[in-house]
Amino acid sequence: MRDCPRLFIPPAHIAPMAVDAVFDLEPGQAHYLGTVMRQQAGAVVEVFNARDGAWQAVIEHLRRERCRIRVVEQTRAPAATPGLCLVFAPLKRDATETVIRMGTELGVTHFRPVVTERTNTHRINAERLNSIATEAAEQCERLDVPAIDPLAPLTTVLSQWPDDTALFAALERRPQVAAPPAPHVGDGVLIGPEGGFSPREHEMLCRQAFVRPLSLGALVLRADTAAAAALALVGSGLKVLCDKAS
């Protein structure tokens, strides 16, 4: 368990972190430290992003929604998460938020929400989803926060998909292999809506050379459960490759 709070600092908001650098936190972060975590001046926090890595910092001033910290030392060097892209149809609010949270914890680097023929939700709250991804990144100790694209039609995403990048698609009721071929960093995982893909979408996906059918077992899974299962299945193969390369 961590001994201090952990906060993501967008690199665009500050100059590169360095020893003795001083900067102010966002009001929401100050409120979190003072009201939720009950921190005071002199307390230690960890601040991080993919550009600068992770740094230990000390609170110099904290009052209501104002907090100033001083950077002390680097604790982790910058490193990108060697993860996957998740293409998914938005679900009901709580389920979509669960997909973002679990996906971040499972190493998703890029979320691409898509509209399918059976998608029930045609709007997403980008600010809310970005906040959830940030909180999940802080909790799971990764250094970066995944990107979340605007909602787009599945056909558009497929038309723009690189031919040399695999898209592992959970296609229900189709003959599939139990284990997917070896994935690579940047490959994608595709999960359909609560009602599954339509027959026309099945055929369209199977015509794409970059689509790799993915089996999640004999049971019918909820869409949010399927997302976690697919990411764990494909991600386990990705981890093996990354471990061999390191």
mmCIF file of C-alpha atoms in Angstrom:
data_model
loop_
_atom_site.group_PDB
_atom_site.id
_atom_site.type_symbol
_atom_site.label_atom_id
_atom_site.label_comp_id
_atom_site.label_asym_id
_atom_site.label_seq_id
_atom_site.Cartn_x
_atom_site.Cartn_y
_atom_site.Cartn_z
ATOM 1 C CA MET A 1 0.000 0.000 0.000
ATOM 2 C CA ARG A 2 1.262 3.462 -0.823
ATOM 3 C CA ASP A 3 2.268 5.730 2.047
ATOM 4 C CA CYS A 4 1.221 8.964 0.317
ATOM 5 C CA PRO A 5 -1.426 10.282 -2.089
ATOM 6 C CA ARG A 6 -0.652 10.035 -5.784
ATOM 7 C CA LEU A 7 -1.646 12.747 -8.278
ATOM 8 C CA PHE A 8 -1.480 12.935 -12.066
ATOM 9 C CA ILE A 9 -0.163 16.287 -13.316
ATOM 10 C CA PRO A 10 -0.851 16.846 -17.043
ATOM 11 C CA PRO A 11 2.497 17.748 -18.638
ATOM 12 C CA ALA A 12 0.870 20.576 -20.587
ATOM 13 C CA HIS A 13 0.061 22.331 -17.295
ATOM 14 C CA ILE A 14 3.616 22.604 -15.934
ATOM 15 C CA ALA A 15 7.243 22.914 -16.960
ATOM 16 C CA PRO A 16 9.297 19.702 -16.802
ATOM 17 C CA MET A 17 9.629 18.538 -13.202
ATOM 18 C CA ALA A 18 12.981 19.051 -11.518
ATOM 19 C CA VAL A 19 14.406 19.110 -8.004
ATOM 20 C CA ASP A 20 13.113 22.153 -6.048
ATOM 21 C CA ALA A 21 10.573 23.086 -8.725
ATOM 22 C CA VAL A 22 7.478 24.691 -7.176
ATOM 23 C CA PHE A 23 3.991 24.744 -8.667
ATOM 24 C CA ASP A 24 0.345 25.030 -7.706
ATOM 25 C CA LEU A 25 -2.085 22.133 -7.969
ATOM 26 C CA GLU A 26 -5.535 22.353 -9.534
ATOM 27 C CA PRO A 27 -8.321 23.396 -7.104
ATOM 28 C CA GLY A 28 -9.878 19.928 -7.258
ATOM 29 C CA GLN A 29 -6.573 18.307 -6.330
ATOM 30 C CA ALA A 30 -6.106 20.752 -3.458
ATOM 31 C CA HIS A 31 -9.613 19.939 -2.211
ATOM 32 C CA TYR A 32 -8.859 16.224 -2.469
ATOM 33 C CA LEU A 33 -5.647 16.505 -0.460
ATOM 34 C CA GLY A 34 -7.064 18.744 2.255
ATOM 35 C CA THR A 35 -10.658 17.559 2.640
ATOM 36 C CA VAL A 36 -10.591 13.928 1.534
ATOM 37 C CA MET A 37 -7.071 12.842 2.484
ATOM 38 C CA ARG A 38 -6.697 15.236 5.456
ATOM 39 C CA GLN A 39 -3.192 16.261 4.435
ATOM 40 C CA GLN A 40 -1.365 19.311 5.806
ATOM 41 C CA ALA A 41 1.697 21.385 4.985
ATOM 42 C CA GLY A 42 4.811 19.223 5.221
ATOM 43 C CA ALA A 43 3.063 16.064 4.020
ATOM 44 C CA VAL A 44 4.573 14.053 1.169
ATOM 45 C CA VAL A 45 2.737 13.376 -2.098
ATOM 46 C CA GLU A 46 3.712 11.661 -5.341
ATOM 47 C CA VAL A 47 3.128 13.500 -8.623
ATOM 48 C CA PHE A 48 3.527 11.874 -12.014
ATOM 49 C CA ASN A 49 3.014 11.878 -15.758
ATOM 50 C CA ALA A 50 4.454 9.960 -18.708
ATOM 51 C CA ARG A 51 6.804 12.802 -19.704
ATOM 52 C CA ASP A 52 8.433 13.338 -16.309
ATOM 53 C CA GLY A 53 7.983 10.008 -14.541
ATOM 54 C CA ALA A 54 7.068 9.964 -10.843
ATOM 55 C CA TRP A 55 8.400 12.450 -8.295
ATOM 56 C CA GLN A 56 8.171 12.824 -4.554
ATOM 57 C CA ALA A 57 6.967 16.267 -3.523
ATOM 58 C CA VAL A 58 6.221 18.112 -0.288
ATOM 59 C CA ILE A 59 3.178 20.275 0.396
ATOM 60 C CA GLU A 60 4.350 23.804 1.186
ATOM 61 C CA HIS A 61 0.933 25.441 1.463
ATOM 62 C CA LEU A 62 -2.569 23.968 1.624
ATOM 63 C CA ARG A 63 -5.738 25.916 2.319
ATOM 64 C CA ARG A 64 -9.163 25.109 0.898
ATOM 65 C CA GLU A 65 -8.717 24.890 -2.880
ATOM 66 C CA ARG A 66 -5.180 26.231 -3.018
ATOM 67 C CA CYS A 67 -2.136 23.992 -2.716
ATOM 68 C CA ARG A 68 1.507 24.622 -3.542
ATOM 69 C CA ILE A 69 4.038 21.808 -3.639
ATOM 70 C CA ARG A 70 7.807 21.574 -3.992
ATOM 71 C CA VAL A 71 9.372 18.740 -5.971
ATOM 72 C CA VAL A 72 12.020 16.800 -4.020
ATOM 73 C CA GLU A 73 13.280 13.807 -6.018
ATOM 74 C CA GLN A 74 12.417 11.472 -8.867
ATOM 75 C CA THR A 75 11.193 8.037 -7.796
ATOM 76 C CA ARG A 76 10.455 6.491 -11.229
ATOM 77 C CA ALA A 77 11.804 7.283 -14.660
ATOM 78 C CA PRO A 78 9.375 8.080 -17.501
ATOM 79 C CA ALA A 79 7.848 4.987 -19.109
ATOM 80 C CA ALA A 80 4.897 4.412 -21.408
ATOM 81 C CA THR A 81 2.417 1.641 -20.659
ATOM 82 C CA PRO A 82 2.869 -1.190 -23.234
ATOM 83 C CA GLY A 83 -0.851 -1.694 -23.680
ATOM 84 C CA LEU A 84 -3.743 -2.084 -26.088
ATOM 85 C CA CYS A 85 -6.447 0.037 -27.685
ATOM 86 C CA LEU A 86 -10.002 -0.779 -26.586
ATOM 87 C CA VAL A 87 -12.760 -0.216 -29.149
ATOM 88 C CA PHE A 88 -16.136 -0.546 -27.440
ATOM 89 C CA ALA A 89 -19.778 0.424 -27.771
ATOM 90 C CA PRO A 90 -20.874 2.706 -24.887
ATOM 91 C CA LEU A 91 -23.140 1.053 -22.341
ATOM 92 C CA LYS A 92 -25.372 2.405 -19.633
ATOM 93 C CA ARG A 93 -23.576 5.027 -17.554
ATOM 94 C CA ASP A 94 -22.293 2.845 -14.699
ATOM 95 C CA ALA A 95 -21.201 0.062 -17.050
ATOM 96 C CA THR A 96 -19.317 2.475 -19.320
ATOM 97 C CA GLU A 97 -17.529 3.935 -16.318
ATOM 98 C CA THR A 98 -16.640 0.412 -15.208
ATOM 99 C CA VAL A 99 -15.129 -0.298 -18.645
ATOM 100 C CA ILE A 100 -12.984 2.852 -18.412
ATOM 101 C CA ARG A 101 -11.837 2.057 -14.893
ATOM 102 C CA MET A 102 -11.045 -1.613 -15.501
ATOM 103 C CA GLY A 103 -9.480 -0.865 -18.875
ATOM 104 C CA THR A 104 -7.133 1.684 -17.347
ATOM 105 C CA GLU A 105 -6.112 -0.802 -14.664
ATOM 106 C CA LEU A 106 -5.549 -3.464 -17.338
ATOM 107 C CA GLY A 107 -3.219 -1.245 -19.357
ATOM 108 C CA VAL A 108 -5.437 0.230 -22.075
ATOM 109 C CA THR A 109 -3.596 3.132 -23.693
ATOM 110 C CA HIS A 110 -6.421 4.347 -25.934
ATOM 111 C CA PHE A 111 -10.218 4.084 -25.646
ATOM 112 C CA ARG A 112 -12.232 4.395 -28.880
ATOM 113 C CA PRO A 113 -16.005 4.410 -28.191
ATOM 114 C CA VAL A 114 -18.053 3.478 -31.265
ATOM 115 C CA VAL A 115 -21.677 3.510 -32.382
ATOM 116 C CA THR A 116 -22.926 0.153 -33.661
ATOM 117 C CA GLU A 117 -26.345 -0.831 -35.010
ATOM 118 C CA ARG A 118 -27.426 -2.021 -31.550
ATOM 119 C CA THR A 119 -25.742 0.636 -29.428
ATOM 120 C CA ASN A 120 -28.246 1.938 -26.865
ATOM 121 C CA THR A 121 -26.264 5.015 -25.796
ATOM 122 C CA HIS A 122 -25.262 7.629 -28.338
ATOM 123 C CA ARG A 123 -23.664 10.137 -25.976
ATOM 124 C CA ILE A 124 -20.692 10.029 -23.629
ATOM 125 C CA ASN A 125 -19.572 12.434 -20.924
ATOM 126 C CA ALA A 126 -15.947 12.896 -21.978
ATOM 127 C CA GLU A 127 -15.007 14.999 -18.939
ATOM 128 C CA ARG A 128 -16.423 12.421 -16.535
ATOM 129 C CA LEU A 129 -14.724 9.514 -18.321
ATOM 130 C CA ASN A 130 -11.371 11.330 -18.378
ATOM 131 C CA SER A 131 -11.704 11.935 -14.636
ATOM 132 C CA ILE A 132 -12.368 8.231 -14.029
ATOM 133 C CA ALA A 133 -9.378 7.220 -16.156
ATOM 134 C CA THR A 134 -7.163 9.657 -14.237
ATOM 135 C CA GLU A 135 -8.324 8.341 -10.858
ATOM 136 C CA ALA A 136 -7.743 4.756 -12.000
ATOM 137 C CA ALA A 137 -4.234 5.611 -13.219
ATOM 138 C CA GLU A 138 -3.450 7.208 -9.865
ATOM 139 C CA GLN A 139 -4.728 4.138 -8.034
ATOM 140 C CA CYS A 140 -2.989 1.470 -10.120
ATOM 141 C CA GLU A 141 0.408 3.259 -10.192
ATOM 142 C CA ARG A 142 0.803 3.620 -13.946
ATOM 143 C CA LEU A 143 2.508 6.774 -15.176
ATOM 144 C CA ASP A 144 0.220 7.693 -18.057
ATOM 145 C CA VAL A 145 -3.509 8.269 -18.466
ATOM 146 C CA PRO A 146 -5.176 6.651 -21.492
ATOM 147 C CA ALA A 147 -6.628 8.824 -24.243
ATOM 148 C CA ILE A 148 -10.390 8.745 -24.843
ATOM 149 C CA ASP A 149 -11.588 9.531 -28.366
ATOM 150 C CA PRO A 150 -14.906 11.183 -29.255
ATOM 151 C CA LEU A 151 -17.742 8.807 -30.099
ATOM 152 C CA ALA A 152 -17.603 7.688 -33.757
ATOM 153 C CA PRO A 153 -19.400 5.143 -35.980
ATOM 154 C CA LEU A 154 -17.857 1.679 -36.011
ATOM 155 C CA THR A 155 -17.640 1.856 -39.807
ATOM 156 C CA THR A 156 -15.521 5.023 -39.569
ATOM 157 C CA VAL A 157 -13.118 3.479 -37.065
ATOM 158 C CA LEU A 158 -12.734 0.354 -39.198
ATOM 159 C CA SER A 159 -12.101 2.405 -42.343
ATOM 160 C CA GLN A 160 -9.274 4.231 -40.543
ATOM 161 C CA TRP A 161 -7.768 1.160 -38.874
ATOM 162 C CA PRO A 162 -4.141 0.459 -39.929
ATOM 163 C CA ASP A 163 -3.781 -2.733 -41.963
ATOM 164 C CA ASP A 164 -0.684 -3.760 -39.982
ATOM 165 C CA THR A 165 -2.427 -3.497 -36.599
ATOM 166 C CA ALA A 166 -4.512 -6.435 -35.340
ATOM 167 C CA LEU A 167 -8.014 -5.901 -33.973
ATOM 168 C CA PHE A 168 -9.051 -8.791 -31.713
ATOM 169 C CA ALA A 169 -12.854 -8.914 -31.954
ATOM 170 C CA ALA A 170 -15.134 -10.786 -29.563
ATOM 171 C CA LEU A 171 -17.602 -12.201 -32.109
ATOM 172 C CA GLU A 172 -20.407 -14.208 -30.558
ATOM 173 C CA ARG A 173 -21.551 -17.544 -31.904
ATOM 174 C CA ARG A 174 -18.835 -17.889 -34.503
ATOM 175 C CA PRO A 175 -16.264 -20.709 -34.738
ATOM 176 C CA GLN A 176 -13.194 -19.318 -33.024
ATOM 177 C CA VAL A 177 -9.878 -20.448 -31.664
ATOM 178 C CA ALA A 178 -9.588 -20.592 -27.888
ATOM 179 C CA ALA A 179 -6.353 -18.613 -27.790
ATOM 180 C CA PRO A 180 -5.616 -15.552 -29.950
ATOM 181 C CA PRO A 181 -2.421 -15.183 -31.973
ATOM 182 C CA ALA A 182 0.380 -13.229 -30.352
ATOM 183 C CA PRO A 183 -0.548 -9.543 -29.963
ATOM 184 C CA HIS A 184 1.736 -6.518 -30.285
ATOM 185 C CA VAL A 185 1.834 -3.199 -28.481
ATOM 186 C CA GLY A 186 -0.795 -0.937 -30.005
ATOM 187 C CA ASP A 187 -3.098 -3.710 -31.206
ATOM 188 C CA GLY A 188 -6.795 -3.327 -30.478
ATOM 189 C CA VAL A 189 -9.590 -5.211 -28.749
ATOM 190 C CA LEU A 190 -13.178 -4.799 -29.971
ATOM 191 C CA ILE A 191 -16.229 -5.382 -27.760
ATOM 192 C CA GLY A 192 -19.792 -5.035 -29.033
ATOM 193 C CA PRO A 193 -22.894 -3.491 -27.417
ATOM 194 C CA GLU A 194 -25.224 -5.123 -24.917
ATOM 195 C CA GLY A 195 -27.212 -6.758 -27.728
ATOM 196 C CA GLY A 196 -24.122 -7.936 -29.577
ATOM 197 C CA PHE A 197 -23.115 -7.131 -33.135
ATOM 198 C CA SER A 198 -25.763 -7.332 -35.853
ATOM 199 C CA PRO A 199 -25.437 -10.024 -38.576
ATOM 200 C CA ARG A 200 -24.378 -7.340 -41.041
ATOM 201 C CA GLU A 201 -21.656 -6.120 -38.652
ATOM 202 C CA HIS A 202 -20.462 -9.701 -38.142
ATOM 203 C CA GLU A 203 -20.010 -10.096 -41.880
ATOM 204 C CA MET A 204 -18.329 -6.697 -42.215
ATOM 205 C CA LEU A 205 -15.847 -7.516 -39.435
ATOM 206 C CA CYS A 206 -15.036 -10.931 -40.844
ATOM 207 C CA ARG A 207 -14.159 -9.329 -44.187
ATOM 208 C CA GLN A 208 -11.441 -7.165 -42.608
ATOM 209 C CA ALA A 209 -7.975 -8.686 -42.956
ATOM 210 C CA PHE A 210 -6.812 -7.126 -39.688
ATOM 211 C CA VAL A 211 -9.666 -8.562 -37.572
ATOM 212 C CA ARG A 212 -8.748 -11.546 -35.381
ATOM 213 C CA PRO A 213 -11.796 -13.437 -33.983
ATOM 214 C CA LEU A 214 -11.534 -13.879 -30.239
ATOM 215 C CA SER A 215 -13.292 -16.496 -28.103
ATOM 216 C CA LEU A 216 -14.302 -15.598 -24.537
ATOM 217 C CA GLY A 217 -15.728 -19.012 -23.737
ATOM 218 C CA ALA A 218 -19.088 -20.749 -24.059
ATOM 219 C CA LEU A 219 -21.064 -18.493 -21.705
ATOM 220 C CA VAL A 220 -22.723 -15.224 -22.699
ATOM 221 C CA LEU A 221 -21.023 -12.354 -20.882
ATOM 222 C CA ARG A 222 -22.193 -8.866 -20.048
ATOM 223 C CA ALA A 223 -20.482 -6.326 -22.289
ATOM 224 C CA ASP A 224 -18.442 -4.825 -19.431
ATOM 225 C CA THR A 225 -17.402 -8.300 -18.264
ATOM 226 C CA ALA A 226 -16.462 -9.186 -21.846
ATOM 227 C CA ALA A 227 -14.229 -6.109 -22.063
ATOM 228 C CA ALA A 228 -12.293 -7.123 -18.949
ATOM 229 C CA ALA A 229 -12.053 -10.763 -20.073
ATOM 230 C CA ALA A 230 -10.815 -9.847 -23.558
ATOM 231 C CA LEU A 231 -8.251 -7.373 -22.257
ATOM 232 C CA ALA A 232 -6.957 -9.921 -19.759
ATOM 233 C CA LEU A 233 -6.760 -12.636 -22.427
ATOM 234 C CA VAL A 234 -5.013 -10.568 -25.098
ATOM 235 C CA GLY A 235 -3.016 -8.603 -22.530
ATOM 236 C CA SER A 236 -1.534 -11.775 -21.053
ATOM 237 C CA GLY A 237 -0.014 -12.598 -24.433
ATOM 238 C CA LEU A 238 1.274 -9.053 -24.757
ATOM 239 C CA LYS A 239 2.924 -9.245 -21.351
ATOM 240 C CA VAL A 240 4.765 -12.424 -22.299
ATOM 241 C CA LEU A 241 6.195 -10.726 -25.388
ATOM 242 C CA CYS A 242 7.200 -7.610 -23.426
ATOM 243 C CA ASP A 243 8.854 -9.730 -20.724
ATOM 244 C CA LYS A 244 10.878 -11.604 -23.349
ATOM 245 C CA ALA A 245 11.983 -8.345 -24.956
ATOM 246 C CA SER A 246 13.112 -6.767 -21.675
#
